[in-house]
């Protein structure tokens, strides 16, 4: 049988203002590593955008259904942003870690810190920053988010996320990596390098599977 390293799954959490490039990176990673990485679809009460696919982009549900499922303890974490509820389903998360499957999350900074608190050894957090506020505005418009009130809300949240990031002041164990998304190809290379390096971390590996490689008896 082929020797293989067995390890715990990693929760790669991508954080950053709407439009910074989180979905783009997730899509690329899932395309490139379709066998070994999956996107964890969050639940939300917000309306789908025109390009979004229910069940893939989000599990869209009514506020009533969301609250009922929250009361049944089905969510690992929930947050309210822009008047909408968002949450990560507990089942997706625990299955991923135990099966050694890597998962991708796109959540806000509060959710990311929550992951770090509960799964410190399995969570890797990346904060994605666009090169400027100007570029962010252009990208959001390019994506079809043009309603001025909606744009304003997104910018207010972006400012809050940056403030939260700066407040952490590089504290270890909170946000692990910063990636500036100016040139898409270069930024993706950084994200990819982080994924590969984290997969090679010794502390998540199962000892007996390493022993197979270190066996010098024959
Ligand atoms: P998020 O998921 O963080 O909201 P997206 O991945 O949807 O952001 O990116 C927002 C828009 O910006 C998309 O239209 C995407 O194609 C575009 N985009 C992402 N990264 C870059 C980049 N480096 N240069 C130019 N456009 C980009
Ligand atoms: P959007 O409406 O633009 O898709 O997302 C708004 C914000 O909610 C983003 O910061 C996004 O990352 C965050 N978000 C999406 N899903 C979740 C989730 O399951 N949990 C938390 N805490 N935030 C989420």
PDB file of C-alpha atoms and ligand atoms in Angstrom:
ATOM      1  CA  UNK A   1       0.000   0.000   0.000  1.00  0.00           C
ATOM      2  CA  UNK A   2       1.244   3.504  -0.794  1.00  0.00           C
ATOM      3  CA  UNK A   3       2.574   5.364   2.216  1.00  0.00           C
ATOM      4  CA  UNK A   4       0.647   8.456   3.074  1.00  0.00           C
ATOM      5  CA  UNK A   5       0.800  11.090   5.774  1.00  0.00           C
ATOM      6  CA  UNK A   6      -2.426  11.215   7.757  1.00  0.00           C
ATOM      7  CA  UNK A   7      -3.275  14.545   9.361  1.00  0.00           C
ATOM      8  CA  UNK A   8      -6.114  16.596  10.770  1.00  0.00           C
ATOM      9  CA  UNK A   9      -8.063  18.794   8.367  1.00  0.00           C
ATOM     10  CA  UNK A  10      -7.208  22.490   8.255  1.00  0.00           C
ATOM     11  CA  UNK A  11      -9.801  25.243   8.438  1.00  0.00           C
ATOM     12  CA  UNK A  12      -8.567  27.982   6.108  1.00  0.00           C
ATOM     13  CA  UNK A  13     -10.488  31.118   7.020  1.00  0.00           C
ATOM     14  CA  UNK A  14     -10.416  33.993   4.529  1.00  0.00           C
ATOM     15  CA  UNK A  15     -11.310  37.389   5.947  1.00  0.00           C
ATOM     16  CA  UNK A  16     -11.455  40.862   4.405  1.00  0.00           C
ATOM     17  CA  UNK A  17     -13.882  43.466   3.106  1.00  0.00           C
ATOM     18  CA  UNK A  18     -16.491  42.471   0.541  1.00  0.00           C
ATOM     19  CA  UNK A  19     -14.810  42.700  -2.848  1.00  0.00           C
ATOM     20  CA  UNK A  20     -11.261  41.994  -1.602  1.00  0.00           C
ATOM     21  CA  UNK A  21     -11.099  38.718  -3.537  1.00  0.00           C
ATOM     22  CA  UNK A  22     -12.112  35.991  -1.063  1.00  0.00           C
ATOM     23  CA  UNK A  23     -14.467  34.160  -3.467  1.00  0.00           C
ATOM     24  CA  UNK A  24     -11.962  34.409  -6.305  1.00  0.00           C
ATOM     25  CA  UNK A  25      -9.267  32.717  -4.207  1.00  0.00           C
ATOM     26  CA  UNK A  26     -11.658  30.073  -2.898  1.00  0.00           C
ATOM     27  CA  UNK A  27     -12.827  29.225  -6.419  1.00  0.00           C
ATOM     28  CA  UNK A  28      -9.258  28.900  -7.655  1.00  0.00           C
ATOM     29  CA  UNK A  29      -8.181  26.719  -4.734  1.00  0.00           C
ATOM     30  CA  UNK A  30     -11.177  24.430  -5.122  1.00  0.00           C
ATOM     31  CA  UNK A  31     -10.498  24.134  -8.860  1.00  0.00           C
ATOM     32  CA  UNK A  32      -6.809  23.417  -8.348  1.00  0.00           C
ATOM     33  CA  UNK A  33      -7.135  21.075  -5.357  1.00  0.00           C
ATOM     34  CA  UNK A  34     -10.554  19.579  -6.027  1.00  0.00           C
ATOM     35  CA  UNK A  35      -9.568  16.289  -4.353  1.00  0.00           C
ATOM     36  CA  UNK A  36      -8.346  17.744  -1.097  1.00  0.00           C
ATOM     37  CA  UNK A  37     -10.052  21.039  -0.344  1.00  0.00           C
ATOM     38  CA  UNK A  38     -13.706  21.984  -0.095  1.00  0.00           C
ATOM     39  CA  UNK A  39     -15.625  25.146   0.328  1.00  0.00           C
ATOM     40  CA  UNK A  40     -17.728  25.344   3.479  1.00  0.00           C
ATOM     41  CA  UNK A  41     -21.023  26.893   2.480  1.00  0.00           C
ATOM     42  CA  UNK A  42     -22.413  29.243   5.139  1.00  0.00           C
ATOM     43  CA  UNK A  43     -26.076  29.837   5.813  1.00  0.00           C
ATOM     44  CA  UNK A  44     -27.564  33.309   5.483  1.00  0.00           C
ATOM     45  CA  UNK A  45     -30.846  35.159   5.616  1.00  0.00           C
ATOM     46  CA  UNK A  46     -29.813  37.705   2.976  1.00  0.00           C
ATOM     47  CA  UNK A  47     -31.248  37.674  -0.541  1.00  0.00           C
ATOM     48  CA  UNK A  48     -29.176  35.905  -3.227  1.00  0.00           C
ATOM     49  CA  UNK A  49     -27.227  38.136  -5.641  1.00  0.00           C
ATOM     50  CA  UNK A  50     -27.851  37.538  -9.363  1.00  0.00           C
ATOM     51  CA  UNK A  51     -24.692  35.434  -9.877  1.00  0.00           C
ATOM     52  CA  UNK A  52     -25.065  33.326  -6.723  1.00  0.00           C
ATOM     53  CA  UNK A  53     -25.976  29.651  -6.725  1.00  0.00           C
ATOM     54  CA  UNK A  54     -28.151  28.490  -3.793  1.00  0.00           C
ATOM     55  CA  UNK A  55     -26.503  25.635  -1.884  1.00  0.00           C
ATOM     56  CA  UNK A  56     -23.079  26.534  -3.303  1.00  0.00           C
ATOM     57  CA  UNK A  57     -22.591  30.247  -2.603  1.00  0.00           C
ATOM     58  CA  UNK A  58     -24.752  30.087   0.514  1.00  0.00           C
ATOM     59  CA  UNK A  59     -27.577  28.064   2.025  1.00  0.00           C
ATOM     60  CA  UNK A  60     -30.209  30.784   1.715  1.00  0.00           C
ATOM     61  CA  UNK A  61     -32.983  30.600   4.291  1.00  0.00           C
ATOM     62  CA  UNK A  62     -35.624  32.712   5.952  1.00  0.00           C
ATOM     63  CA  UNK A  63     -34.928  34.378   9.273  1.00  0.00           C
ATOM     64  CA  UNK A  64     -37.455  32.006  10.911  1.00  0.00           C
ATOM     65  CA  UNK A  65     -35.679  28.900   9.630  1.00  0.00           C
ATOM     66  CA  UNK A  66     -32.251  30.287  10.595  1.00  0.00           C
ATOM     67  CA  UNK A  67     -33.382  31.100  14.143  1.00  0.00           C
ATOM     68  CA  UNK A  68     -35.052  27.700  14.564  1.00  0.00           C
ATOM     69  CA  UNK A  69     -31.870  25.911  13.458  1.00  0.00           C
ATOM     70  CA  UNK A  70     -29.787  28.130  15.708  1.00  0.00           C
ATOM     71  CA  UNK A  71     -32.034  27.216  18.633  1.00  0.00           C
ATOM     72  CA  UNK A  72     -31.506  23.525  17.839  1.00  0.00           C
ATOM     73  CA  UNK A  73     -27.728  24.106  18.175  1.00  0.00           C
ATOM     74  CA  UNK A  74     -26.989  23.392  14.494  1.00  0.00           C
ATOM     75  CA  UNK A  75     -24.591  26.332  14.114  1.00  0.00           C
ATOM     76  CA  UNK A  76     -21.021  26.495  15.375  1.00  0.00           C
ATOM     77  CA  UNK A  77     -21.165  30.297  15.182  1.00  0.00           C
ATOM     78  CA  UNK A  78     -23.502  32.997  13.918  1.00  0.00           C
ATOM     79  CA  UNK A  79     -23.086  36.737  13.346  1.00  0.00           C
ATOM     80  CA  UNK A  80     -25.354  39.534  12.226  1.00  0.00           C
ATOM     81  CA  UNK A  81     -23.924  41.847   9.546  1.00  0.00           C
ATOM     82  CA  UNK A  82     -25.783  44.502   7.504  1.00  0.00           C
ATOM     83  CA  UNK A  83     -29.008  43.336   9.184  1.00  0.00           C
ATOM     84  CA  UNK A  84     -28.617  39.779   7.891  1.00  0.00           C
ATOM     85  CA  UNK A  85     -27.754  36.639   9.803  1.00  0.00           C
ATOM     86  CA  UNK A  86     -24.810  34.457   8.754  1.00  0.00           C
ATOM     87  CA  UNK A  87     -23.665  31.183  10.250  1.00  0.00           C
ATOM     88  CA  UNK A  88     -21.404  28.154   9.929  1.00  0.00           C
ATOM     89  CA  UNK A  89     -23.050  24.777  10.316  1.00  0.00           C
ATOM     90  CA  UNK A  90     -21.415  22.662  13.004  1.00  0.00           C
ATOM     91  CA  UNK A  91     -21.652  19.379  11.055  1.00  0.00           C
ATOM     92  CA  UNK A  92     -19.558  20.640   8.109  1.00  0.00           C
ATOM     93  CA  UNK A  93     -16.790  21.743  10.418  1.00  0.00           C
ATOM     94  CA  UNK A  94     -16.362  18.720  12.648  1.00  0.00           C
ATOM     95  CA  UNK A  95     -16.613  16.260   9.728  1.00  0.00           C
ATOM     96  CA  UNK A  96     -13.863  18.181   7.917  1.00  0.00           C
ATOM     97  CA  UNK A  97     -11.367  18.162  10.790  1.00  0.00           C
ATOM     98  CA  UNK A  98     -11.854  14.516  11.657  1.00  0.00           C
ATOM     99  CA  UNK A  99     -11.750  13.292   8.064  1.00  0.00           C
ATOM    100  CA  UNK A 100      -8.496  15.196   7.427  1.00  0.00           C
ATOM    101  CA  UNK A 101     -10.255  17.275   4.784  1.00  0.00           C
ATOM    102  CA  UNK A 102      -9.268  20.909   4.379  1.00  0.00           C
ATOM    103  CA  UNK A 103     -12.080  23.418   4.366  1.00  0.00           C
ATOM    104  CA  UNK A 104     -12.325  26.993   3.116  1.00  0.00           C
ATOM    105  CA  UNK A 105     -14.394  29.624   4.903  1.00  0.00           C
ATOM    106  CA  UNK A 106     -15.217  33.207   4.012  1.00  0.00           C
ATOM    107  CA  UNK A 107     -16.399  34.833   7.182  1.00  0.00           C
ATOM    108  CA  UNK A 108     -16.060  38.108   9.027  1.00  0.00           C
ATOM    109  CA  UNK A 109     -13.218  38.865  11.445  1.00  0.00           C
ATOM    110  CA  UNK A 110     -15.323  38.157  14.549  1.00  0.00           C
ATOM    111  CA  UNK A 111     -16.177  34.704  13.186  1.00  0.00           C
ATOM    112  CA  UNK A 112     -12.529  34.081  12.276  1.00  0.00           C
ATOM    113  CA  UNK A 113     -11.338  34.875  15.805  1.00  0.00           C
ATOM    114  CA  UNK A 114     -14.018  32.578  17.148  1.00  0.00           C
ATOM    115  CA  UNK A 115     -12.625  29.745  15.009  1.00  0.00           C
ATOM    116  CA  UNK A 116      -9.138  30.486  16.333  1.00  0.00           C
ATOM    117  CA  UNK A 117     -10.417  30.318  19.884  1.00  0.00           C
ATOM    118  CA  UNK A 118     -12.192  26.966  19.492  1.00  0.00           C
ATOM    119  CA  UNK A 119      -9.861  25.239  17.019  1.00  0.00           C
ATOM    120  CA  UNK A 120      -6.472  26.944  17.572  1.00  0.00           C
ATOM    121  CA  UNK A 121      -4.430  24.092  16.089  1.00  0.00           C
ATOM    122  CA  UNK A 122      -6.623  23.596  13.049  1.00  0.00           C
ATOM    123  CA  UNK A 123      -7.469  27.141  12.014  1.00  0.00           C
ATOM    124  CA  UNK A 124      -5.375  29.244   9.651  1.00  0.00           C
ATOM    125  CA  UNK A 125      -6.578  32.824   9.155  1.00  0.00           C
ATOM    126  CA  UNK A 126      -5.776  34.979   6.121  1.00  0.00           C
ATOM    127  CA  UNK A 127      -6.768  38.625   5.890  1.00  0.00           C
ATOM    128  CA  UNK A 128      -7.034  39.757   2.258  1.00  0.00           C
ATOM    129  CA  UNK A 129      -6.544  43.471   1.561  1.00  0.00           C
ATOM    130  CA  UNK A 130      -7.227  45.240  -1.736  1.00  0.00           C
ATOM    131  CA  UNK A 131      -4.453  47.679  -2.794  1.00  0.00           C
ATOM    132  CA  UNK A 132      -6.649  50.747  -2.097  1.00  0.00           C
ATOM    133  CA  UNK A 133     -10.172  51.811  -1.252  1.00  0.00           C
ATOM    134  CA  UNK A 134     -10.456  53.130  -4.830  1.00  0.00           C
ATOM    135  CA  UNK A 135      -9.649  49.679  -6.235  1.00  0.00           C
ATOM    136  CA  UNK A 136     -12.157  48.087  -3.873  1.00  0.00           C
ATOM    137  CA  UNK A 137     -14.920  50.429  -5.102  1.00  0.00           C
ATOM    138  CA  UNK A 138     -14.104  49.628  -8.740  1.00  0.00           C
ATOM    139  CA  UNK A 139     -14.166  45.891  -8.073  1.00  0.00           C
ATOM    140  CA  UNK A 140     -17.486  46.072  -6.271  1.00  0.00           C
ATOM    141  CA  UNK A 141     -19.000  48.057  -9.127  1.00  0.00           C
ATOM    142  CA  UNK A 142     -17.494  45.603 -11.616  1.00  0.00           C
ATOM    143  CA  UNK A 143     -19.174  42.759  -9.752  1.00  0.00           C
ATOM    144  CA  UNK A 144     -22.538  44.461 -10.064  1.00  0.00           C
ATOM    145  CA  UNK A 145     -22.917  45.873  -6.527  1.00  0.00           C
ATOM    146  CA  UNK A 146     -23.987  49.383  -7.518  1.00  0.00           C
ATOM    147  CA  UNK A 147     -26.764  50.438  -5.146  1.00  0.00           C
ATOM    148  CA  UNK A 148     -25.165  53.485  -3.398  1.00  0.00           C
ATOM    149  CA  UNK A 149     -26.687  52.724   0.016  1.00  0.00           C
ATOM    150  CA  UNK A 150     -25.492  49.117  -0.221  1.00  0.00           C
ATOM    151  CA  UNK A 151     -21.993  50.274  -1.249  1.00  0.00           C
ATOM    152  CA  UNK A 152     -21.887  52.679   1.676  1.00  0.00           C
ATOM    153  CA  UNK A 153     -22.818  49.887   4.092  1.00  0.00           C
ATOM    154  CA  UNK A 154     -20.053  47.695   2.693  1.00  0.00           C
ATOM    155  CA  UNK A 155     -17.473  50.479   3.083  1.00  0.00           C
ATOM    156  CA  UNK A 156     -18.503  51.101   6.687  1.00  0.00           C
ATOM    157  CA  UNK A 157     -18.033  47.388   7.403  1.00  0.00           C
ATOM    158  CA  UNK A 158     -14.671  47.436   5.590  1.00  0.00           C
ATOM    159  CA  UNK A 159     -13.525  50.288   7.808  1.00  0.00           C
ATOM    160  CA  UNK A 160     -14.632  48.347  10.921  1.00  0.00           C
ATOM    161  CA  UNK A 161     -12.771  45.235   9.748  1.00  0.00           C
ATOM    162  CA  UNK A 162      -9.577  47.232   9.155  1.00  0.00           C
ATOM    163  CA  UNK A 163      -9.889  48.789  12.609  1.00  0.00           C
ATOM    164  CA  UNK A 164     -10.328  45.332  14.153  1.00  0.00           C
ATOM    165  CA  UNK A 165      -7.304  44.087  12.209  1.00  0.00           C
ATOM    166  CA  UNK A 166      -5.076  46.979  13.315  1.00  0.00           C
ATOM    167  CA  UNK A 167      -6.215  46.601  16.905  1.00  0.00           C
ATOM    168  CA  UNK A 168      -4.824  43.064  16.927  1.00  0.00           C
ATOM    169  CA  UNK A 169      -1.416  44.625  16.284  1.00  0.00           C
ATOM    170  CA  UNK A 170       0.042  41.426  14.856  1.00  0.00           C
ATOM    171  CA  UNK A 171      -0.779  39.434  18.004  1.00  0.00           C
ATOM    172  CA  UNK A 172       0.208  35.780  17.373  1.00  0.00           C
ATOM    173  CA  UNK A 173      -2.620  33.267  17.094  1.00  0.00           C
ATOM    174  CA  UNK A 174      -5.213  35.687  15.731  1.00  0.00           C
ATOM    175  CA  UNK A 175      -4.732  36.685  12.075  1.00  0.00           C
ATOM    176  CA  UNK A 176      -1.901  34.548  10.737  1.00  0.00           C
ATOM    177  CA  UNK A 177      -1.332  36.003   7.277  1.00  0.00           C
ATOM    178  CA  UNK A 178      -1.942  39.241   5.375  1.00  0.00           C
ATOM    179  CA  UNK A 179      -2.204  39.099   1.594  1.00  0.00           C
ATOM    180  CA  UNK A 180      -2.392  42.269  -0.499  1.00  0.00           C
ATOM    181  CA  UNK A 181      -4.509  41.505  -3.543  1.00  0.00           C
ATOM    182  CA  UNK A 182      -3.174  43.896  -6.168  1.00  0.00           C
ATOM    183  CA  UNK A 183      -2.023  41.658  -8.964  1.00  0.00           C
ATOM    184  CA  UNK A 184      -4.367  38.676  -8.889  1.00  0.00           C
ATOM    185  CA  UNK A 185      -1.878  36.074 -10.144  1.00  0.00           C
ATOM    186  CA  UNK A 186       0.759  37.094  -7.584  1.00  0.00           C
ATOM    187  CA  UNK A 187      -1.722  37.278  -4.725  1.00  0.00           C
ATOM    188  CA  UNK A 188      -3.062  33.828  -5.600  1.00  0.00           C
ATOM    189  CA  UNK A 189       0.501  32.467  -5.577  1.00  0.00           C
ATOM    190  CA  UNK A 190       0.845  33.737  -1.990  1.00  0.00           C
ATOM    191  CA  UNK A 191      -2.433  32.136  -0.929  1.00  0.00           C
ATOM    192  CA  UNK A 192      -1.440  28.876  -2.574  1.00  0.00           C
ATOM    193  CA  UNK A 193       1.989  28.949  -0.883  1.00  0.00           C
ATOM    194  CA  UNK A 194       0.327  29.440   2.501  1.00  0.00           C
ATOM    195  CA  UNK A 195      -1.972  26.460   1.910  1.00  0.00           C
ATOM    196  CA  UNK A 196       0.922  24.215   0.889  1.00  0.00           C
ATOM    197  CA  UNK A 197       3.144  25.298   3.787  1.00  0.00           C
ATOM    198  CA  UNK A 198       0.369  24.788   6.345  1.00  0.00           C
ATOM    199  CA  UNK A 199      -0.259  21.317   4.959  1.00  0.00           C
ATOM    200  CA  UNK A 200       3.356  20.451   5.741  1.00  0.00           C
ATOM    201  CA  UNK A 201       3.131  21.438   9.436  1.00  0.00           C
ATOM    202  CA  UNK A 202       4.372  18.588  11.626  1.00  0.00           C
ATOM    203  CA  UNK A 203       2.052  19.229  14.560  1.00  0.00           C
ATOM    204  CA  UNK A 204      -1.107  18.235  12.617  1.00  0.00           C
ATOM    205  CA  UNK A 205       0.330  14.934  11.426  1.00  0.00           C
ATOM    206  CA  UNK A 206      -0.519  11.541  12.803  1.00  0.00           C
ATOM    207  CA  UNK A 207       2.546   9.977  14.413  1.00  0.00           C
ATOM    208  CA  UNK A 208       2.099   6.421  13.088  1.00  0.00           C
ATOM    209  CA  UNK A 209       1.836   7.622   9.520  1.00  0.00           C
ATOM    210  CA  UNK A 210       5.165   9.470   9.919  1.00  0.00           C
ATOM    211  CA  UNK A 211       6.738   6.359  11.446  1.00  0.00           C
ATOM    212  CA  UNK A 212       6.127   4.472   8.183  1.00  0.00           C
ATOM    213  CA  UNK A 213       8.429   6.922   6.428  1.00  0.00           C
ATOM    214  CA  UNK A 214      11.037   6.805   9.185  1.00  0.00           C
ATOM    215  CA  UNK A 215      11.213   3.005   9.271  1.00  0.00           C
ATOM    216  CA  UNK A 216      14.814   2.000   8.456  1.00  0.00           C
ATOM    217  CA  UNK A 217      14.504  -1.672   9.474  1.00  0.00           C
ATOM    218  CA  UNK A 218      14.163  -2.975   5.874  1.00  0.00           C
TER     219      UNK A 218
HETATM  220  P1  LIG B   1     -15.167  38.855  -2.170  1.00  0.00           P
HETATM  221  O1  LIG B   1     -15.501  37.410  -2.295  1.00  0.00           O
HETATM  222  O2  LIG B   1     -14.104  39.126  -1.167  1.00  0.00           O
HETATM  223  O3  LIG B   1     -16.379  39.707  -1.926  1.00  0.00           O
HETATM  224  P2  LIG B   1     -14.575  38.679  -5.040  1.00  0.00           P
HETATM  225  O4  LIG B   1     -13.646  37.516  -5.114  1.00  0.00           O
HETATM  226  O5  LIG B   1     -16.002  38.456  -5.464  1.00  0.00           O
HETATM  227  O6  LIG B   1     -14.543  39.358  -3.583  1.00  0.00           O
HETATM  228  O7  LIG B   1     -13.923  39.860  -5.894  1.00  0.00           O
HETATM  229  C1  LIG B   1     -14.647  41.050  -6.190  1.00  0.00           C
HETATM  230  C2  LIG B   1     -14.428  41.413  -7.676  1.00  0.00           C
HETATM  231  O8  LIG B   1     -13.080  41.825  -7.863  1.00  0.00           O
HETATM  232  C3  LIG B   1     -14.676  40.241  -8.621  1.00  0.00           C
HETATM  233  O9  LIG B   1     -15.317  40.726  -9.768  1.00  0.00           O
HETATM  234  C4  LIG B   1     -13.262  39.746  -8.922  1.00  0.00           C
HETATM  235  O10 LIG B   1     -13.198  39.155 -10.204  1.00  0.00           O
HETATM  236  C5  LIG B   1     -12.462  41.036  -8.867  1.00  0.00           C
HETATM  237  N1  LIG B   1     -11.058  40.862  -8.446  1.00  0.00           N
HETATM  238  C6  LIG B   1     -10.566  40.077  -7.444  1.00  0.00           C
HETATM  239  N2  LIG B   1      -9.230  40.215  -7.323  1.00  0.00           N
HETATM  240  C7  LIG B   1      -8.852  41.114  -8.261  1.00  0.00           C
HETATM  241  C8  LIG B   1      -7.588  41.691  -8.651  1.00  0.00           C
HETATM  242  N3  LIG B   1      -6.429  41.375  -8.044  1.00  0.00           N
HETATM  243  N4  LIG B   1      -7.594  42.581  -9.652  1.00  0.00           N
HETATM  244  C9  LIG B   1      -8.753  42.934 -10.266  1.00  0.00           C
HETATM  245  N5  LIG B   1      -9.968  42.439  -9.974  1.00  0.00           N
HETATM  246  C10 LIG B   1     -10.030  41.535  -8.975  1.00  0.00           C
HETATM  247  P1  LIG B   2     -21.805  38.958   1.979  1.00  0.00           P
HETATM  248  O1  LIG B   2     -23.226  39.370   2.235  1.00  0.00           O
HETATM  249  O2  LIG B   2     -21.024  40.045   1.275  1.00  0.00           O
HETATM  250  O3  LIG B   2     -21.713  37.622   1.267  1.00  0.00           O
HETATM  251  O4  LIG B   2     -21.100  38.737   3.415  1.00  0.00           O
HETATM  252  C1  LIG B   2     -21.110  39.729   4.388  1.00  0.00           C
HETATM  253  C2  LIG B   2     -20.147  39.365   5.506  1.00  0.00           C
HETATM  254  O5  LIG B   2     -20.578  38.189   6.204  1.00  0.00           O
HETATM  255  C3  LIG B   2     -18.731  39.034   4.966  1.00  0.00           C
HETATM  256  O6  LIG B   2     -17.772  39.632   5.826  1.00  0.00           O
HETATM  257  C4  LIG B   2     -18.692  37.535   5.056  1.00  0.00           C
HETATM  258  O7  LIG B   2     -17.364  37.058   5.140  1.00  0.00           O
HETATM  259  C5  LIG B   2     -19.483  37.299   6.339  1.00  0.00           C
HETATM  260  N1  LIG B   2     -19.937  35.898   6.477  1.00  0.00           N
HETATM  261  C6  LIG B   2     -20.396  35.055   5.522  1.00  0.00           C
HETATM  262  N2  LIG B   2     -20.686  33.854   6.036  1.00  0.00           N
HETATM  263  C7  LIG B   2     -20.403  33.925   7.364  1.00  0.00           C
HETATM  264  C8  LIG B   2     -20.477  32.966   8.438  1.00  0.00           C
HETATM  265  O8  LIG B   2     -20.859  31.816   8.308  1.00  0.00           O
HETATM  266  N3  LIG B   2     -20.103  33.425   9.668  1.00  0.00           N
HETATM  267  C9  LIG B   2     -19.655  34.700   9.878  1.00  0.00           C
HETATM  268  N4  LIG B   2     -19.278  35.031  11.105  1.00  0.00           N
HETATM  269  N5  LIG B   2     -19.577  35.619   8.896  1.00  0.00           N
HETATM  270  C10 LIG B   2     -19.935  35.215   7.650  1.00  0.00           C
END
